[in-house]
Amino acid sequence: MKIYLLLSFLFISTFIFAQVPEDAIRYSFYPQTGTARNMAIGGAMGSLGGDINATFVNPAGLGFYKTNEFVITPGFFLNNNRAKYRDTDSKNSRNSLGFGTSGWVFGHSDRNNPQSSSAFSLAITQTANFNNEIRYTGLNNFSSFSEMFAEEFAKSGLSIDEALSSNSPFPYTSAPALYTYLIDTVSVGGNIQVKGAPEYILDAGQALRQEMIKKTKGAISEIAVGFAHNSKDKWFIGGTIGIPLVSYSSNTVFKESDTSANTSNYFKRFEYTDDFTTKGMGVNLKLGIIYRPQDYIRLGLAIHTPTWMFLTDTRTSFLTTEVENPVDNFSVSSQTFTNNQPGKANYIQSTPLKAIISGSYVFREISDVTKQKGFISADIEYVHHKGSRFSSDNEEVTAEEKAYYKALNRVVKADYKGNFNFRLGGELKFNIIMARLGFAYYGNPYKDAAYKASRMLLSGGLGYRNKGFFIDLSYIHAMSKDVSFPYRLEDRANTYAMLKQTRGNVVATVGVKF
């Protein structure tokens, strides 16, 4: 846990190190998206091909195209969240718009050899949708949010005047806490200690009422160019260059209040607000191969390199503390300590490597696809979550930056592990109408077994294809588990909320072949 403390106080001037271990999961632990057809079969597209979403899964699947195609995929999300924190249950919901894979595929057949072809795609998809809201509340007689600030300041070795300077190294944490008297120095047995005002309530055996509200917005939208070649309808080889565009913002409000009727403990309540944004872009490469040993069998392998993202964080916080006996309140913005400007950090983050193996069985696989009766397809995906890494993107990297990112990468490596994801789906064709079902399971990325996290998706849909026009409609019911840490402490076990989310996703794809 000492590494977490290092992360909390390695700040310098108006430059901030705002990255935390949870950032590693934010950009890697989410279900696969795509077209309505792809989503209806659980996302099991690794060996199937013939869908524009192959651009983002296994680009070798583009090799099945021999004509041109244009598709567009709007979507709608229905979020319902439940949280359990300190034995108290909370619920809330939030809906949002989204979109799946859309774009063009241009297929070309070799006139001299109809069994060989090539295809090129230009596509965009929303790989992650961050529009959500999480709320939880509970009574805590174990720890206080203020202790995180007290630990940071006590370990820093700085004086109060140094911490409260206009160039404070702690503009979002212990500086505002000292300014508003949320934490202060006290003499205990002749020794000077740093203590949070709410700790006196815990010392008296009372509980604090805590509440967390976190609203998030944004998405990762990826633009990609894909290419594939089909050799004799046996070997399909492809590659994709992807450019993800990252836009993430969060507004986090943490409240803590005295539950006792005692006004002589000096503390009544505080409210901490943190406004945070991340914007940037990146680049990645996807390579894939599909082999068809028999007409009705398809085997696939795909490798997704890490995405190297060049990101910029901005951050502003605001703290208000109300005290009793006498009644007073104190407020301060982080910009008081950052020259009246939001804090800013430029850095590079690499996401985990992914590998996908897959297989498909096509019923009545013949060259005339209109006579095929259906298929069943499955993917096994490995994601190396602990391989996420952070580094500075400044021209001159300071010793403090190097130490911070080294510590952060150690935390990521220690907290996360590689996990396996499983996807299974199938389709039955009834002339021009198709029916589809799918299932997907995304395993726990945390090393600590106490942190229960997973994603499970149940999906289904219908499709219509006639004379080059097609429309697909799907519904995906996602059930997710995760954990949320409102704050982290060094000297004791950290308290956290267990999150359960159910998300309904309605997706439609409209397309035309030409």
Short mmCIF file of C-alpha atoms in Angstrom, two decimals:
data_model
loop_
_atom_site.label_atom_id
_atom_site.label_comp_id
_atom_site.label_asym_id
_atom_site.label_seq_id
_atom_site.Cartn_x
_atom_site.Cartn_y
_atom_site.Cartn_z
CA MET A 1 0.00 0.00 0.00
CA LYS A 2 2.97 2.37 0.33
CA ILE A 3 3.01 2.77 -3.44
CA TYR A 4 -0.48 4.30 -3.29
CA LEU A 5 0.78 6.97 -0.92
CA LEU A 6 3.65 7.74 -3.28
CA LEU A 7 1.11 8.23 -6.05
CA SER A 8 -0.93 10.57 -3.87
CA PHE A 9 1.79 13.10 -3.05
CA LEU A 10 4.02 13.18 -6.11
CA PHE A 11 2.71 16.47 -7.46
CA ILE A 12 4.70 19.48 -8.59
CA SER A 13 3.57 23.03 -9.23
CA THR A 14 0.77 23.47 -11.79
CA PHE A 15 1.72 20.20 -13.46
CA ILE A 16 -0.31 17.32 -12.08
CA PHE A 17 0.09 13.59 -12.02
CA ALA A 18 -3.62 12.75 -12.04
CA GLN A 19 -3.38 9.21 -13.35
CA VAL A 20 -4.48 6.41 -11.02
CA PRO A 21 -4.46 2.60 -11.32
CA GLU A 22 -8.16 2.59 -12.29
CA ASP A 23 -7.25 4.39 -15.54
CA ALA A 24 -5.64 1.16 -16.77
CA ILE A 25 -8.99 -0.63 -16.59
CA ARG A 26 -11.09 2.24 -17.92
CA TYR A 27 -9.62 1.86 -21.41
CA SER A 28 -9.49 -1.94 -21.57
CA PHE A 29 -12.24 -3.60 -19.51
CA TYR A 30 -15.36 -3.22 -21.63
CA PRO A 31 -17.39 -5.55 -23.91
CA GLN A 32 -16.85 -5.70 -27.63
CA THR A 33 -19.16 -3.50 -29.70
CA GLY A 34 -20.02 -3.58 -33.40
CA THR A 35 -22.85 -3.96 -35.87
CA ALA A 36 -26.25 -5.25 -34.80
CA ARG A 37 -25.47 -8.62 -36.39
CA ASN A 38 -22.17 -8.89 -34.55
CA MET A 39 -23.73 -7.87 -31.22
CA ALA A 40 -26.63 -10.30 -31.61
CA ILE A 41 -24.23 -13.26 -31.77
CA GLY A 42 -22.34 -12.17 -28.67
CA GLY A 43 -19.53 -10.53 -30.64
CA ALA A 44 -18.16 -13.91 -31.81
CA MET A 45 -16.73 -12.54 -35.04
CA GLY A 46 -13.12 -13.77 -34.88
CA SER A 47 -13.40 -16.41 -37.60
CA LEU A 48 -16.72 -15.63 -39.26
CA GLY A 49 -15.97 -12.68 -41.52
CA GLY A 50 -18.34 -11.11 -44.02
CA ASP A 51 -19.19 -8.21 -41.65
CA ILE A 52 -17.63 -4.75 -41.55
CA ASN A 53 -16.96 -5.24 -37.83
CA ALA A 54 -14.19 -7.67 -38.82
CA THR A 55 -12.16 -4.46 -39.23
CA PHE A 56 -12.02 -4.18 -35.42
CA VAL A 57 -11.90 -7.89 -34.46
CA ASN A 58 -10.10 -9.97 -37.10
CA PRO A 59 -9.43 -7.98 -40.28
CA ALA A 60 -8.88 -11.22 -42.20
CA GLY A 61 -12.69 -11.52 -42.21
CA LEU A 62 -12.84 -8.68 -44.73
CA GLY A 63 -11.41 -11.15 -47.23
CA PHE A 64 -14.85 -12.75 -47.60
CA TYR A 65 -16.13 -9.58 -49.32
CA LYS A 66 -16.30 -9.65 -53.12
CA THR A 67 -18.70 -6.70 -53.48
CA ASN A 68 -19.03 -3.22 -51.99
CA GLU A 69 -21.06 -2.37 -48.90
CA PHE A 70 -22.13 0.66 -46.86
CA VAL A 71 -23.55 0.35 -43.33
CA ILE A 72 -24.63 2.65 -40.50
CA THR A 73 -25.33 1.52 -36.91
CA PRO A 74 -27.14 3.75 -34.38
CA GLY A 75 -27.69 2.54 -30.81
CA PHE A 76 -29.31 3.38 -27.49
CA PHE A 77 -28.13 2.44 -23.98
CA LEU A 78 -30.32 1.95 -20.91
CA ASN A 79 -28.18 1.93 -17.73
CA ASN A 80 -29.36 0.73 -14.33
CA ASN A 81 -26.82 0.73 -11.49
CA ARG A 82 -26.83 -0.79 -8.03
CA ALA A 83 -24.13 -0.27 -5.43
CA LYS A 84 -23.51 -1.74 -1.99
CA TYR A 85 -21.33 0.34 0.30
CA ARG A 86 -20.88 -0.31 4.03
CA ASP A 87 -23.96 -2.62 3.97
CA THR A 88 -26.14 0.06 2.36
CA ASP A 89 -27.77 -0.44 -1.07
CA SER A 90 -28.21 2.37 -3.61
CA LYS A 91 -29.82 2.49 -7.05
CA ASN A 92 -29.83 4.91 -9.99
CA SER A 93 -30.29 4.88 -13.77
CA ARG A 94 -29.09 6.84 -16.78
CA ASN A 95 -29.71 6.40 -20.51
CA SER A 96 -27.62 7.57 -23.46
CA LEU A 97 -27.19 7.41 -27.22
CA GLY A 98 -24.39 5.53 -28.92
CA PHE A 99 -23.34 4.07 -32.24
CA GLY A 100 -21.85 0.87 -33.54
CA THR A 101 -19.65 0.08 -36.50
CA SER A 102 -20.43 2.16 -39.59
CA GLY A 103 -18.59 2.76 -42.85
CA TRP A 104 -17.66 1.30 -46.22
CA VAL A 105 -16.19 -1.96 -47.51
CA PHE A 106 -14.88 -2.20 -51.06
CA GLY A 107 -14.48 -5.76 -52.32
CA HIS A 108 -12.74 -6.83 -55.52
CA SER A 109 -12.62 -10.27 -57.18
CA ASP A 110 -9.86 -11.48 -59.44
CA ARG A 111 -11.50 -12.04 -62.85
CA ASN A 112 -8.90 -14.62 -63.78
CA ASN A 113 -9.23 -16.45 -60.49
CA PRO A 114 -12.68 -16.08 -58.88
CA GLN A 115 -11.45 -17.91 -55.77
CA SER A 116 -9.12 -15.02 -54.94
CA SER A 117 -10.18 -11.55 -53.90
CA SER A 118 -9.23 -8.56 -51.78
CA ALA A 119 -11.12 -5.97 -49.78
CA PHE A 120 -10.54 -2.57 -48.24
CA SER A 121 -12.57 -0.95 -45.42
CA LEU A 122 -12.95 2.49 -43.92
CA ALA A 123 -14.93 2.28 -40.69
CA ILE A 124 -15.69 3.96 -37.39
CA THR A 125 -17.06 2.48 -34.18
CA GLN A 126 -17.63 3.44 -30.56
CA THR A 127 -15.48 0.96 -28.68
CA ALA A 128 -16.46 2.30 -25.23
CA ASN A 129 -19.32 4.46 -23.97
CA PHE A 130 -18.60 6.25 -20.67
CA ASN A 131 -22.00 7.93 -20.20
CA ASN A 132 -23.07 6.73 -16.76
CA GLU A 133 -23.74 7.72 -13.18
CA ILE A 134 -22.79 5.87 -9.99
CA ARG A 135 -24.13 6.72 -6.54
CA TYR A 136 -23.60 5.08 -3.19
CA THR A 137 -23.90 6.04 0.45
CA GLY A 138 -23.39 4.42 3.84
CA LEU A 139 -22.33 4.77 7.48
CA ASN A 140 -18.61 4.35 8.13
CA ASN A 141 -17.13 3.96 11.63
CA PHE A 142 -13.87 2.62 10.19
CA SER A 143 -12.20 5.41 8.19
CA SER A 144 -12.61 8.90 6.76
CA PHE A 145 -11.90 10.43 3.36
CA SER A 146 -9.93 13.14 5.21
CA GLU A 147 -7.35 10.58 6.37
CA MET A 148 -6.06 10.29 2.81
CA PHE A 149 -5.14 13.99 2.91
CA ALA A 150 -3.72 13.73 6.43
CA GLU A 151 -1.47 10.80 5.44
CA GLU A 152 -0.21 12.66 2.40
CA PHE A 153 0.69 15.82 4.31
CA ALA A 154 2.24 13.94 7.27
CA LYS A 155 4.52 11.96 4.96
CA SER A 156 5.55 14.99 2.89
CA GLY A 157 7.68 16.60 5.60
CA LEU A 158 6.48 20.07 4.52
CA SER A 159 5.30 22.85 6.77
CA ILE A 160 1.74 24.15 6.63
CA ASP A 161 2.98 27.37 5.01
CA GLU A 162 4.79 25.40 2.30
CA ALA A 163 1.73 23.26 1.62
CA LEU A 164 -0.52 26.35 1.40
CA SER A 165 1.77 28.35 -0.87
CA SER A 166 0.51 29.62 -4.23
CA ASN A 167 2.76 27.01 -5.82
CA SER A 168 1.59 24.21 -3.52
CA PRO A 169 2.63 20.65 -4.44
CA PHE A 170 -0.80 19.44 -3.21
CA PRO A 171 -3.38 21.63 -4.99
CA TYR A 172 -6.17 19.01 -5.06
CA THR A 173 -5.62 17.21 -1.78
CA SER A 174 -3.95 18.28 1.45
CA ALA A 175 -3.60 21.98 0.54
CA PRO A 176 -7.38 22.53 0.27
CA ALA A 177 -7.86 20.28 3.32
CA LEU A 178 -5.48 22.44 5.39
CA TYR A 179 -6.97 25.66 4.04
CA THR A 180 -10.52 24.66 5.10
CA TYR A 181 -9.40 23.07 8.41
CA LEU A 182 -10.53 19.62 7.29
CA ILE A 183 -7.11 18.47 8.51
CA ASP A 184 -4.76 20.19 10.96
CA THR A 185 -1.75 19.57 13.17
CA VAL A 186 -2.36 18.63 16.83
CA SER A 187 -0.13 17.87 19.78
CA VAL A 188 -0.59 14.35 21.17
CA GLY A 189 1.64 13.48 24.15
CA GLY A 190 4.07 16.18 23.14
CA ASN A 191 4.27 14.90 19.56
CA ILE A 192 2.87 16.80 16.57
CA GLN A 193 0.44 14.74 14.49
CA VAL A 194 -1.69 15.48 11.44
CA LYS A 195 -5.33 14.62 11.92
CA GLY A 196 -8.56 14.97 9.99
CA ALA A 197 -11.47 16.66 11.77
CA PRO A 198 -13.81 13.70 11.12
CA GLU A 199 -11.36 11.38 12.90
CA TYR A 200 -12.46 12.74 16.28
CA ILE A 201 -15.92 11.33 15.56
CA LEU A 202 -14.42 7.93 14.72
CA ASP A 203 -12.32 8.06 17.91
CA ALA A 204 -15.53 8.58 19.90
CA GLY A 205 -17.03 5.42 18.40
CA GLN A 206 -19.46 7.32 16.17
CA ALA A 207 -20.04 6.81 12.45
CA LEU A 208 -19.72 9.17 9.53
CA ARG A 209 -22.34 9.44 6.81
CA GLN A 210 -20.52 9.14 3.47
CA GLU A 211 -21.91 9.66 -0.02
CA MET A 212 -20.27 9.33 -3.43
CA ILE A 213 -21.79 10.61 -6.69
CA LYS A 214 -19.79 10.12 -9.88
CA LYS A 215 -21.11 11.22 -13.27
CA THR A 216 -19.12 10.30 -16.35
CA LYS A 217 -19.42 11.29 -20.00
CA GLY A 218 -17.64 10.57 -23.24
CA ALA A 219 -16.50 7.65 -25.34
CA ILE A 220 -13.66 6.06 -27.24
CA SER A 221 -14.44 6.32 -30.95
CA GLU A 222 -12.08 4.50 -33.26
CA ILE A 223 -11.49 5.25 -36.93
CA ALA A 224 -9.87 2.40 -38.81
CA VAL A 225 -8.59 1.41 -42.22
CA GLY A 226 -8.57 -2.32 -42.94
CA PHE A 227 -7.30 -4.53 -45.74
CA ALA A 228 -7.58 -8.27 -46.40
CA HIS A 229 -6.62 -10.72 -49.12
CA ASN A 230 -8.32 -14.03 -49.91
CA SER A 231 -6.18 -16.74 -51.41
CA LYS A 232 -8.13 -19.57 -53.09
CA ASP A 233 -10.99 -19.25 -50.55
CA LYS A 234 -8.72 -21.08 -48.09
CA TRP A 235 -6.46 -18.48 -46.53
CA PHE A 236 -7.63 -15.02 -45.51
CA ILE A 237 -5.02 -12.55 -44.21
CA GLY A 238 -5.71 -9.01 -43.09
CA GLY A 239 -4.57 -5.99 -41.11
CA THR A 240 -6.07 -2.83 -39.65
CA ILE A 241 -4.61 0.48 -38.56
CA GLY A 242 -6.81 2.06 -35.90
CA ILE A 243 -6.89 5.60 -34.55
CA PRO A 244 -8.92 5.85 -31.32
CA LEU A 245 -10.21 9.26 -30.25
CA VAL A 246 -10.55 9.51 -26.46
CA SER A 247 -12.97 11.87 -24.73
CA TYR A 248 -13.69 11.26 -21.05
CA SER A 249 -14.97 13.56 -18.32
CA SER A 250 -16.07 12.94 -14.77
CA ASN A 251 -17.67 14.98 -12.02
CA THR A 252 -17.12 13.32 -8.64
CA VAL A 253 -18.73 14.59 -5.45
CA PHE A 254 -17.83 13.06 -2.09
CA LYS A 255 -19.72 14.12 1.03
CA GLU A 256 -19.00 13.24 4.64
CA SER A 257 -21.02 14.37 7.67
CA ASP A 258 -21.31 13.90 11.43
CA THR A 259 -24.16 11.58 12.45
CA SER A 260 -23.97 12.43 16.15
CA ALA A 261 -25.77 15.24 17.99
CA ASN A 262 -22.52 16.29 19.64
CA THR A 263 -21.56 19.84 18.62
CA SER A 264 -18.37 19.92 20.69
CA ASN A 265 -16.48 17.68 18.25
CA TYR A 266 -16.08 20.74 15.97
CA PHE A 267 -16.91 18.92 12.73
CA LYS A 268 -20.25 19.03 10.88
CA ARG A 269 -19.67 18.10 7.22
CA PHE A 270 -17.48 18.55 4.16
CA GLU A 271 -18.08 18.27 0.42
CA TYR A 272 -15.30 17.59 -2.08
CA THR A 273 -15.90 18.06 -5.82
CA ASP A 274 -13.46 16.88 -8.48
CA ASP A 275 -13.91 17.85 -12.15
CA PHE A 276 -11.66 15.81 -14.40
CA THR A 277 -11.30 15.43 -18.18
CA THR A 278 -9.14 13.34 -20.47
CA LYS A 279 -8.78 13.98 -24.19
CA GLY A 280 -6.42 12.59 -26.77
CA MET A 281 -5.84 10.11 -29.53
CA GLY A 282 -3.82 7.02 -30.22
CA VAL A 283 -2.82 4.39 -32.72
CA ASN A 284 -2.96 0.59 -32.82
CA LEU A 285 -2.53 -2.31 -35.18
CA LYS A 286 -4.68 -5.43 -35.60
CA LEU A 287 -3.46 -8.46 -37.57
CA GLY A 288 -5.43 -11.56 -38.37
CA ILE A 289 -5.67 -14.77 -40.31
CA ILE A 290 -8.56 -17.13 -41.09
CA TYR A 291 -8.05 -20.64 -42.46
CA ARG A 292 -10.83 -22.71 -44.03
CA PRO A 293 -9.68 -26.36 -44.09
CA GLN A 294 -13.15 -27.47 -45.20
CA ASP A 295 -15.92 -25.46 -46.82
CA TYR A 296 -17.96 -25.45 -43.60
CA ILE A 297 -15.13 -24.85 -41.07
CA ARG A 298 -13.38 -21.56 -40.36
CA LEU A 299 -10.52 -21.09 -37.88
CA GLY A 300 -9.25 -17.66 -36.90
CA LEU A 301 -6.39 -16.00 -35.04
CA ALA A 302 -6.05 -12.27 -34.37
CA ILE A 303 -3.53 -10.15 -32.47
CA HIS A 304 -4.29 -6.62 -31.28
CA THR A 305 -1.23 -4.62 -30.37
CA PRO A 306 -1.41 -2.23 -27.42
CA THR A 307 -2.99 1.11 -28.24
CA TRP A 308 -0.50 3.91 -27.66
CA MET A 309 -2.56 6.90 -26.56
CA PHE A 310 -1.29 10.47 -26.22
CA LEU A 311 -3.53 11.99 -23.58
CA THR A 312 -4.05 15.27 -21.76
CA ASP A 313 -5.73 15.47 -18.37
CA THR A 314 -7.18 18.64 -16.85
CA ARG A 315 -8.41 18.85 -13.29
CA THR A 316 -10.07 21.29 -10.90
CA SER A 317 -11.32 20.49 -7.40
CA PHE A 318 -13.38 22.39 -4.84
CA LEU A 319 -13.64 21.74 -1.10
CA THR A 320 -16.07 23.11 1.49
CA THR A 321 -15.78 22.28 5.20
CA GLU A 322 -18.37 23.20 7.85
CA VAL A 323 -17.30 23.23 11.48
CA GLU A 324 -19.25 23.59 14.73
CA ASN A 325 -18.79 25.42 18.03
CA PRO A 326 -18.45 28.04 16.70
CA VAL A 327 -20.37 27.43 13.46
CA ASP A 328 -18.35 28.43 10.41
CA ASN A 329 -17.56 27.21 6.91
CA PHE A 330 -14.49 27.45 4.69
CA SER A 331 -14.25 26.93 0.93
CA VAL A 332 -11.42 26.85 -1.57
CA SER A 333 -10.76 25.90 -5.20
CA SER A 334 -7.66 24.03 -6.35
CA GLN A 335 -6.99 26.91 -8.73
CA THR A 336 -5.98 28.96 -5.66
CA PHE A 337 -2.83 26.82 -5.72
CA THR A 338 -2.38 26.52 -9.50
CA ASN A 339 -2.15 30.16 -10.62
CA ASN A 340 -5.92 30.32 -11.23
CA GLN A 341 -5.68 27.70 -13.99
CA PRO A 342 -6.87 24.09 -14.12
CA GLY A 343 -4.10 21.57 -13.54
CA LYS A 344 -2.81 19.87 -16.66
CA ALA A 345 -0.84 16.72 -17.45
CA ASN A 346 0.40 15.30 -20.75
CA TYR A 347 1.25 11.61 -20.77
CA ILE A 348 1.30 8.42 -22.82
CA GLN A 349 -0.75 5.37 -21.89
CA SER A 350 -0.50 1.98 -23.56
CA THR A 351 -3.43 -0.42 -23.27
CA PRO A 352 -3.09 -4.23 -22.94
CA LEU A 353 -2.18 -6.62 -25.73
CA LYS A 354 -5.07 -8.83 -26.93
CA ALA A 355 -5.12 -12.20 -28.66
CA ILE A 356 -8.19 -13.95 -30.10
CA ILE A 357 -8.57 -17.54 -31.28
CA SER A 358 -11.87 -18.58 -32.82
CA GLY A 359 -13.77 -21.13 -34.83
CA SER A 360 -16.99 -21.24 -36.84
CA TYR A 361 -19.14 -23.96 -38.36
CA VAL A 362 -21.33 -22.89 -41.29
CA PHE A 363 -24.36 -25.01 -42.15
CA ARG A 364 -24.54 -25.73 -45.86
CA GLU A 365 -21.50 -23.63 -46.72
CA ILE A 366 -21.57 -23.04 -50.49
CA SER A 367 -20.48 -20.22 -52.74
CA ASP A 368 -24.07 -18.98 -53.07
CA VAL A 369 -24.45 -17.38 -49.62
CA THR A 370 -28.21 -16.96 -50.12
CA LYS A 371 -28.55 -20.73 -49.72
CA GLN A 372 -26.56 -21.00 -46.48
CA LYS A 373 -28.73 -22.08 -43.54
CA GLY A 374 -26.82 -20.61 -40.63
CA PHE A 375 -23.71 -20.89 -38.47
CA ILE A 376 -22.35 -21.22 -34.96
CA SER A 377 -19.25 -19.28 -33.93
CA ALA A 378 -17.06 -18.97 -30.82
CA ASP A 379 -14.16 -16.75 -29.67
CA ILE A 380 -11.67 -17.04 -26.82
CA GLU A 381 -9.91 -13.75 -26.09
CA TYR A 382 -6.96 -13.09 -23.80
CA VAL A 383 -6.38 -9.53 -22.48
CA HIS A 384 -3.10 -8.74 -20.71
CA HIS A 385 -4.52 -6.12 -18.30
CA LYS A 386 -1.43 -5.91 -16.12
CA GLY A 387 0.54 -4.86 -19.20
CA SER A 388 -0.95 -1.34 -19.27
CA ARG A 389 1.77 1.29 -18.89
CA PHE A 390 2.05 5.05 -18.32
CA SER A 391 4.86 7.48 -19.15
CA SER A 392 5.38 11.23 -19.46
CA ASP A 393 4.76 13.04 -22.73
CA ASN A 394 6.75 16.15 -21.77
CA GLU A 395 9.86 17.22 -23.65
CA GLU A 396 11.81 17.47 -20.40
CA VAL A 397 10.97 14.70 -17.94
CA THR A 398 11.74 15.49 -14.30
CA ALA A 399 12.93 13.05 -11.66
CA GLU A 400 9.56 13.40 -9.90
CA GLU A 401 7.72 12.38 -13.07
CA LYS A 402 9.96 9.35 -13.59
CA ALA A 403 9.43 8.26 -9.97
CA TYR A 404 5.67 8.76 -10.20
CA TYR A 405 5.13 6.78 -13.39
CA LYS A 406 7.46 4.03 -12.24
CA ALA A 407 5.41 3.68 -9.05
CA LEU A 408 2.12 3.82 -10.98
CA ASN A 409 3.23 1.06 -13.35
CA ARG A 410 4.24 -1.07 -10.36
CA VAL A 411 0.74 -0.66 -8.92
CA VAL A 412 -0.89 -1.66 -12.21
CA LYS A 413 1.33 -4.73 -12.47
CA ALA A 414 0.61 -5.67 -8.84
CA ASP A 415 -3.17 -5.09 -8.91
CA TYR A 416 -4.23 -6.54 -12.26
CA LYS A 417 -3.81 -9.78 -14.15
CA GLY A 418 -4.44 -11.19 -17.59
CA ASN A 419 -7.95 -12.56 -18.10
CA PHE A 420 -9.89 -14.63 -20.61
CA ASN A 421 -13.10 -13.57 -22.32
CA PHE A 422 -15.50 -15.96 -24.05
CA ARG A 423 -18.03 -15.26 -26.80
CA LEU A 424 -20.49 -17.66 -28.44
CA GLY A 425 -23.24 -17.06 -30.98
CA GLY A 426 -25.20 -18.41 -33.89
CA GLU A 427 -27.62 -17.61 -36.67
CA LEU A 428 -30.41 -19.48 -38.45
CA LYS A 429 -31.51 -18.28 -41.86
CA PHE A 430 -35.11 -18.54 -43.11
CA ASN A 431 -34.87 -17.36 -46.70
CA ILE A 432 -34.63 -13.56 -46.33
CA ILE A 433 -35.13 -13.50 -42.52
CA MET A 434 -32.45 -14.44 -39.99
CA ALA A 435 -32.69 -15.14 -36.24
CA ARG A 436 -29.64 -14.78 -33.97
CA LEU A 437 -28.62 -15.51 -30.38
CA GLY A 438 -25.42 -14.87 -28.49
CA PHE A 439 -23.60 -15.02 -25.15
CA ALA A 440 -20.39 -13.41 -23.88
CA TYR A 441 -18.47 -13.51 -20.61
CA TYR A 442 -15.60 -11.18 -19.66
CA GLY A 443 -13.48 -12.40 -16.74
CA ASN A 444 -12.13 -10.65 -13.65
CA PRO A 445 -9.07 -8.42 -14.33
CA TYR A 446 -8.15 -7.99 -10.62
CA LYS A 447 -5.55 -10.14 -8.89
CA ASP A 448 -7.27 -9.85 -5.51
CA ALA A 449 -10.07 -12.41 -5.49
CA ALA A 450 -12.06 -10.22 -3.07
CA TYR A 451 -12.64 -7.73 -5.87
CA LYS A 452 -15.48 -9.29 -7.84
CA ALA A 453 -15.58 -8.00 -11.40
CA SER A 454 -17.01 -9.50 -14.58
CA ARG A 455 -19.20 -8.77 -17.60
CA MET A 456 -21.88 -11.11 -18.95
CA LEU A 457 -23.95 -10.42 -22.07
CA LEU A 458 -27.07 -12.14 -23.38
CA SER A 459 -28.13 -11.07 -26.85
CA GLY A 460 -30.52 -11.76 -29.67
CA GLY A 461 -31.76 -10.21 -32.87
CA LEU A 462 -33.37 -10.45 -36.26
CA GLY A 463 -32.06 -9.66 -39.73
CA TYR A 464 -33.58 -9.00 -43.14
CA ARG A 465 -31.69 -9.29 -46.43
CA ASN A 466 -33.16 -8.89 -49.90
CA LYS A 467 -31.77 -7.65 -53.21
CA GLY A 468 -28.70 -6.00 -51.73
CA PHE A 469 -30.54 -4.21 -48.92
CA PHE A 470 -30.33 -5.37 -45.31
CA ILE A 471 -31.44 -4.28 -41.88
CA ASP A 472 -30.56 -5.88 -38.53
CA LEU A 473 -32.07 -5.18 -35.13
CA SER A 474 -30.59 -6.53 -31.88
CA TYR A 475 -30.98 -6.26 -28.13
CA ILE A 476 -28.07 -6.89 -25.76
CA HIS A 477 -28.65 -7.34 -22.03
CA ALA A 478 -25.38 -6.79 -20.15
CA MET A 479 -24.81 -7.62 -16.48
CA SER A 480 -21.63 -6.25 -14.93
CA LYS A 481 -19.85 -6.39 -11.58
CA ASP A 482 -17.05 -4.10 -10.48
CA VAL A 483 -15.61 -2.30 -7.47
CA SER A 484 -15.24 1.41 -6.67
CA PHE A 485 -12.77 2.90 -4.19
CA PRO A 486 -13.91 6.33 -2.93
CA TYR A 487 -10.43 6.85 -1.43
CA ARG A 488 -7.28 4.89 -0.60
CA LEU A 489 -5.36 4.76 2.68
CA GLU A 490 -1.95 3.38 3.57
CA ASP A 491 -2.36 2.33 7.20
CA ARG A 492 -5.43 0.08 6.95
CA ALA A 493 -7.59 -1.95 4.62
CA ASN A 494 -9.40 0.17 2.05
CA THR A 495 -13.17 0.36 2.02
CA TYR A 496 -14.92 0.05 -1.34
CA ALA A 497 -18.32 -0.30 -2.96
CA MET A 498 -19.51 -3.35 -4.87
CA LEU A 499 -21.14 -2.27 -8.12
CA LYS A 500 -23.71 -4.12 -10.20
CA GLN A 501 -24.85 -2.68 -13.50
CA THR A 502 -27.46 -3.90 -15.94
CA ARG A 503 -27.33 -2.26 -19.34
CA GLY A 504 -29.79 -2.73 -22.14
CA ASN A 505 -28.44 -1.88 -25.58
CA VAL A 506 -30.71 -1.55 -28.59
CA VAL A 507 -28.73 -1.58 -31.85
CA ALA A 508 -29.88 -1.28 -35.46
CA THR A 509 -27.77 -1.64 -38.59
CA VAL A 510 -28.94 -0.53 -42.03
CA GLY A 511 -26.86 -1.31 -45.08
CA VAL A 512 -26.73 -1.74 -48.81
CA LYS A 513 -24.52 -3.76 -51.13
CA PHE A 514 -23.49 -2.23 -54.42
#
